[in-house]
XYZ file of N, CA and C in Angstrom:
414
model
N -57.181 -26.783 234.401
C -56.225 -25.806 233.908
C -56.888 -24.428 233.921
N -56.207 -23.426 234.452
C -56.918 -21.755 234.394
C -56.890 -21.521 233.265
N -57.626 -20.554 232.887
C -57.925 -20.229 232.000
C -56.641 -18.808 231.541
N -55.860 -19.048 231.708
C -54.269 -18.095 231.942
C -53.485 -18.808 231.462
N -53.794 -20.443 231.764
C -52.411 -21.242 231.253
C -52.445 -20.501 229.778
N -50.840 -21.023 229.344
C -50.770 -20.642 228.258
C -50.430 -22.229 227.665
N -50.808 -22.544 225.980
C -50.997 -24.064 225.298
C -49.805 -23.392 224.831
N -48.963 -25.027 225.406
C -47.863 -25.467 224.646
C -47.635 -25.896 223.238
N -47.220 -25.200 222.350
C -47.481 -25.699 221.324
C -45.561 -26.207 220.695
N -45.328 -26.946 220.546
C -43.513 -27.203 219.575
C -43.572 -27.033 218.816
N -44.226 -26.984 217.682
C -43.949 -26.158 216.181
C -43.696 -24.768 216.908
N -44.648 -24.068 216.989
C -44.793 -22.777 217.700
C -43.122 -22.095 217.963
N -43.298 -23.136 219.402
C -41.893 -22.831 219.947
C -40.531 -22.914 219.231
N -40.622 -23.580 218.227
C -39.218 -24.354 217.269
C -39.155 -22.983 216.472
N -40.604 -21.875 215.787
C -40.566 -21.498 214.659
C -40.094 -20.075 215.461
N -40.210 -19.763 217.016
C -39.963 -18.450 217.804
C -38.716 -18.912 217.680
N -38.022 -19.920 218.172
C -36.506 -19.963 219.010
C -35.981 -19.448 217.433
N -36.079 -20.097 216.130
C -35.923 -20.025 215.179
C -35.661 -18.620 214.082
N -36.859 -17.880 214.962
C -36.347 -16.818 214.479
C -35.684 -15.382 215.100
N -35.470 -15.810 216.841
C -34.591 -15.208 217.737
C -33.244 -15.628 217.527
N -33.122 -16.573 216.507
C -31.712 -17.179 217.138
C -31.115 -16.555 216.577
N -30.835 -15.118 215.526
C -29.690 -14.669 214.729
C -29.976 -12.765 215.271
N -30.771 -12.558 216.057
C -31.154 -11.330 216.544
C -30.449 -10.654 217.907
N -29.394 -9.726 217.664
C -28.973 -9.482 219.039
C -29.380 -8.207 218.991
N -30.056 -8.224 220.319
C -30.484 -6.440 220.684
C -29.674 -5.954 221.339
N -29.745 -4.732 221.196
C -28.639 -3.156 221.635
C -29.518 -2.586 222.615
N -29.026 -2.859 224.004
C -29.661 -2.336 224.893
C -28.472 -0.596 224.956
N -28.873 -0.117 225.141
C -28.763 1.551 225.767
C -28.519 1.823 227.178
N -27.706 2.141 227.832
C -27.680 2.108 229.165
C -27.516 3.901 229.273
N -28.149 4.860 230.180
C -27.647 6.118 230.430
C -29.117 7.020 230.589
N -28.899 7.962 230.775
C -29.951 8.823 231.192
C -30.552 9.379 229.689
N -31.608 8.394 229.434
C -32.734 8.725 228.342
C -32.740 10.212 227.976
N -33.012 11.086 228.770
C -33.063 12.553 228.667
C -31.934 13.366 227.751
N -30.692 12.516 227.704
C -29.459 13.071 226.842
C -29.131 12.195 225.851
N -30.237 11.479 225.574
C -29.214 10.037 224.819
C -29.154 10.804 223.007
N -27.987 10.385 222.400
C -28.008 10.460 221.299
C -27.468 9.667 220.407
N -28.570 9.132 219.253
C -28.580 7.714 218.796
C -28.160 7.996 217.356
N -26.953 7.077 217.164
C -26.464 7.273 215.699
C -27.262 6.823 214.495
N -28.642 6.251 214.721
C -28.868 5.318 213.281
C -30.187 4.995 213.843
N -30.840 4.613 212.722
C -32.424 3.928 213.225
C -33.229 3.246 213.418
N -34.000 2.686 214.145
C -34.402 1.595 214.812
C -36.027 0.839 214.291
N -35.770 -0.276 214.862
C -37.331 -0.694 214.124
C -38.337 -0.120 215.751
N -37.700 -0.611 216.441
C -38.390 -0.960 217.794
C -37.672 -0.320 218.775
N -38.481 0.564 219.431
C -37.584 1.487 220.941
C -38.662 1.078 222.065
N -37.414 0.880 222.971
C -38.414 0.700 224.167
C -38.443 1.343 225.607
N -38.799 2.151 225.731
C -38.556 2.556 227.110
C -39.010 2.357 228.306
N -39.739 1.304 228.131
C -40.517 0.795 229.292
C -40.963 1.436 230.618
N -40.277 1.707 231.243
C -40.979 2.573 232.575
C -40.688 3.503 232.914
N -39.772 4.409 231.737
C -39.607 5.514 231.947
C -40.284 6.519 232.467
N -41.551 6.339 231.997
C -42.464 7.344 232.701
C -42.672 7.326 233.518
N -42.799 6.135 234.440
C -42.901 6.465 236.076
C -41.517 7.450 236.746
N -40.766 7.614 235.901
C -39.175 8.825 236.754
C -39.275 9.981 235.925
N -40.200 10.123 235.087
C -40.089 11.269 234.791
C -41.621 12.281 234.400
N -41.537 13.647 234.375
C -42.610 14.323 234.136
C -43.254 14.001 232.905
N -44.342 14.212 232.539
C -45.049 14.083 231.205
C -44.146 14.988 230.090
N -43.865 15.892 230.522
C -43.362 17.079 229.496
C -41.553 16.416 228.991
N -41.464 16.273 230.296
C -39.920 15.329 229.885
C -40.005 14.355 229.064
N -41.210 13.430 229.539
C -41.031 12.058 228.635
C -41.587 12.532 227.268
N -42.481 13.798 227.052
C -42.264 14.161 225.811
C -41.084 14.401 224.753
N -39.855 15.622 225.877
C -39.108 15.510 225.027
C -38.081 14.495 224.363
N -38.277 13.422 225.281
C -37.525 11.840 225.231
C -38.296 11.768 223.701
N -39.233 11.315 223.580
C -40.463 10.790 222.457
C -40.093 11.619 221.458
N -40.111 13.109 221.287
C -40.079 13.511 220.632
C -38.506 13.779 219.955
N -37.421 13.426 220.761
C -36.007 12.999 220.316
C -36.109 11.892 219.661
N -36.469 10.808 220.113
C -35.726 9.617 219.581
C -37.025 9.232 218.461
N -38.218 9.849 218.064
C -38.876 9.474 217.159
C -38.336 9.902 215.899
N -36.757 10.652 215.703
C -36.350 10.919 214.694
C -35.477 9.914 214.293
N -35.070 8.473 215.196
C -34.188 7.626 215.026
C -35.161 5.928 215.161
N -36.520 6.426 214.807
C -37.346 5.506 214.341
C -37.668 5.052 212.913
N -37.417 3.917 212.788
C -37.646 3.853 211.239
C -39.251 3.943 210.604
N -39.106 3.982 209.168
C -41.142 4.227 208.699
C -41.556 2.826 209.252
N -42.705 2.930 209.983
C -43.481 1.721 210.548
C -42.744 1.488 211.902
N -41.748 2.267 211.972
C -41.253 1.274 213.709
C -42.202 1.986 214.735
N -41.610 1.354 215.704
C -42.145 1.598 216.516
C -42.001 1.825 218.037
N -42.609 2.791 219.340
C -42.276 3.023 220.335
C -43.140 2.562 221.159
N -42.120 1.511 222.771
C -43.432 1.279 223.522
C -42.819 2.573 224.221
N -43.372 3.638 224.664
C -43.490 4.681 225.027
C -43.430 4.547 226.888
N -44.147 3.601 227.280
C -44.231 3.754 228.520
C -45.573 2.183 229.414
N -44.864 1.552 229.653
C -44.972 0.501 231.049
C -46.319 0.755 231.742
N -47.343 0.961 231.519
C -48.546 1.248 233.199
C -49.202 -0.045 233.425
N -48.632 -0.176 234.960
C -49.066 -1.298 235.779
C -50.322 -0.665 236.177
N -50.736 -2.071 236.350
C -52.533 -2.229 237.002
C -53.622 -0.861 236.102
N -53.448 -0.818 234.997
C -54.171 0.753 234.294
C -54.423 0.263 232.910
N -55.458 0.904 233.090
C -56.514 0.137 231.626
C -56.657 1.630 231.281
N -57.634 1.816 229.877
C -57.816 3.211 229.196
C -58.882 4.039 230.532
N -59.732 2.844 231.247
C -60.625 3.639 231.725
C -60.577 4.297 233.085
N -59.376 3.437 233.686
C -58.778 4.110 235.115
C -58.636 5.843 234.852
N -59.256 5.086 236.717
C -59.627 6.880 236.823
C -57.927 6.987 237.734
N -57.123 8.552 236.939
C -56.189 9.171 238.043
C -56.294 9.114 239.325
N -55.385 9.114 240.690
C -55.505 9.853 241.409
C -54.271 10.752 242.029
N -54.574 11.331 242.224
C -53.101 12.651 242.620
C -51.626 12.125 243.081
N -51.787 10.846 244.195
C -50.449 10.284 244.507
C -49.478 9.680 243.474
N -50.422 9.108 242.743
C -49.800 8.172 241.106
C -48.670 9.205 240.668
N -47.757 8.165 239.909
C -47.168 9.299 238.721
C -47.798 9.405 237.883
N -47.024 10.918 237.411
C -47.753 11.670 236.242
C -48.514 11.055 234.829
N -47.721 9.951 234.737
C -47.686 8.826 233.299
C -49.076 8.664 233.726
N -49.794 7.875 234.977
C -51.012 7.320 234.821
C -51.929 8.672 234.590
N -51.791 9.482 234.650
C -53.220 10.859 234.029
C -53.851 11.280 232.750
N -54.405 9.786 232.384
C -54.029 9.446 230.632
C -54.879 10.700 230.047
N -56.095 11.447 230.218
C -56.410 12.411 230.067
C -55.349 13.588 229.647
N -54.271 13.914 230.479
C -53.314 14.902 230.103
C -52.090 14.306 229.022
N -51.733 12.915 229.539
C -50.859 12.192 228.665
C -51.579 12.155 227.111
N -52.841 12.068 227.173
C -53.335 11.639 225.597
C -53.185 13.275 224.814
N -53.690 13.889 225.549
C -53.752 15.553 225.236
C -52.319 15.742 224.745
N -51.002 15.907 225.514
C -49.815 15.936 225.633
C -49.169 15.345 224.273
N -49.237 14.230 224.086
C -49.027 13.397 223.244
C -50.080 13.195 221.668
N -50.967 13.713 221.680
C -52.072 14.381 220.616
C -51.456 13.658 219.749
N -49.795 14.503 218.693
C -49.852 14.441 217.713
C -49.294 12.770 216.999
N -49.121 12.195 218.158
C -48.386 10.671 218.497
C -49.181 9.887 218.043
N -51.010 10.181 218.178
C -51.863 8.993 218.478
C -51.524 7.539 218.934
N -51.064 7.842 220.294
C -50.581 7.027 221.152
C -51.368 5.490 220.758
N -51.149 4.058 220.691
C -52.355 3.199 221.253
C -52.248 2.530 222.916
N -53.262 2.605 223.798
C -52.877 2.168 224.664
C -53.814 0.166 224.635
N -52.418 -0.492 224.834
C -52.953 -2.175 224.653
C -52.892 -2.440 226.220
N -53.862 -3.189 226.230
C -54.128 -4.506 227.385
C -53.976 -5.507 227.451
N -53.692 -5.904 228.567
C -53.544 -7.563 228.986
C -53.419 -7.579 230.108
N -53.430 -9.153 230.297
C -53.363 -9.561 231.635
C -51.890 -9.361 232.261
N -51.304 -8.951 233.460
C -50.345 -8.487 233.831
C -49.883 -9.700 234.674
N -48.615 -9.372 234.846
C -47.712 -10.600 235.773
C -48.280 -10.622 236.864
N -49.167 -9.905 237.386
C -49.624 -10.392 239.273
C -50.987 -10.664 239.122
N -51.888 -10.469 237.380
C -53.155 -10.889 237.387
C -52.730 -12.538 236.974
N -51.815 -12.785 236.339
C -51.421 -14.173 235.933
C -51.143 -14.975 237.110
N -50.306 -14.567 238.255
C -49.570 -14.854 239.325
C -50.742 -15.242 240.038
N -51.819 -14.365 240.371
C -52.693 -14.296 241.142
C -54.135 -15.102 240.409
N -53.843 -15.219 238.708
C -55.056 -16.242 238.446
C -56.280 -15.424 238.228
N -55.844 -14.057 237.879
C -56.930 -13.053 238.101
C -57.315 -12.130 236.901
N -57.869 -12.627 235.648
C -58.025 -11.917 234.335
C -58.337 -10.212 234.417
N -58.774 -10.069 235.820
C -58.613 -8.607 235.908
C -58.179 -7.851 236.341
N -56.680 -8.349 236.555
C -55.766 -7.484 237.014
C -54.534 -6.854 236.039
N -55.321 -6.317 235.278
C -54.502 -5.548 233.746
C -53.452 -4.708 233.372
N -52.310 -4.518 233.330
C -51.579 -3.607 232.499
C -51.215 -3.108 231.486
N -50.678 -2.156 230.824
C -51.163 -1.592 229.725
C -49.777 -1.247 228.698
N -49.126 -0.947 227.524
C -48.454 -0.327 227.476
C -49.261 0.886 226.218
N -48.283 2.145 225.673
C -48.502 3.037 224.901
C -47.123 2.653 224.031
N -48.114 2.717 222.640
C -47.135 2.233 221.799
C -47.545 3.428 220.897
N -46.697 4.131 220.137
C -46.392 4.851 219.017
C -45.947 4.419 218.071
N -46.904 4.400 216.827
C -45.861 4.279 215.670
C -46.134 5.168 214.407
N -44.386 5.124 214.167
C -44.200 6.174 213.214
C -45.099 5.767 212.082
């Protein structure tokens, strides 16, 4: 067994299904950049927004909808495939991977950026093929 499998566990699984089963999420459909949200959230997600948009944009996204975050919620801010804290930029990438300017940019956020193993390091059996997200919380 790789060392990727993941252990089956049925308690586990009985006590997840268990507590998804009364939870319906409100997905958002529309251009992030105009959205305006009546009420407030535990958990926002924007997942890969940042790859379609500028740093300064996805600021003002962040800095909109962190007013429709509840105390302790929280934002995954932004999706980076194959990018760990220590990847180095390079110019073709989008803007999102230039964590140097993104961390600067984002200062007053204290962004965290988490790791793991990513769907094509799993796919591929390969613990070092990592992706990352940036999570904010209020």
């Amino acid at each position: 067994m790789s060392e990727l499998a993941f252990k089956y566990d049925e308690n586990t699984f009985n006590e997840c299904k268990s507590k998804i089963k009364n939870i319906s999420p409100k997905f958002i459909i529309g251009d992030i950049r105009n959205i305006k949200l009546e009420r407030n959230y535990d958990n926002i997600w924007l997942s890969n927004s940042g790859q379609y948009l500028k740093l300064e944009e996805l600021k003002n996204v962040v800095d909109n909808l962190s007013n429709n975050l509840n105390n302790e919620g929280k934002m995954l801010v932004c999706y980076l495939y194959r990018t760990i804290k220590t990847s180095k930029y390079k110019e073709d990438w989008a803007e999102i991977y230039n964590l140097p300017k993104l961390f600067e940019l984002f200062k007053k956020y204290n962004l965290d950026i988490i790791s793991f193993i990513g769907p094509r390091g799993i796919l591929h059996e390969s613990p070092n093929m990592k992706d990352s997200v940036l999570i904010y919380k209020k």
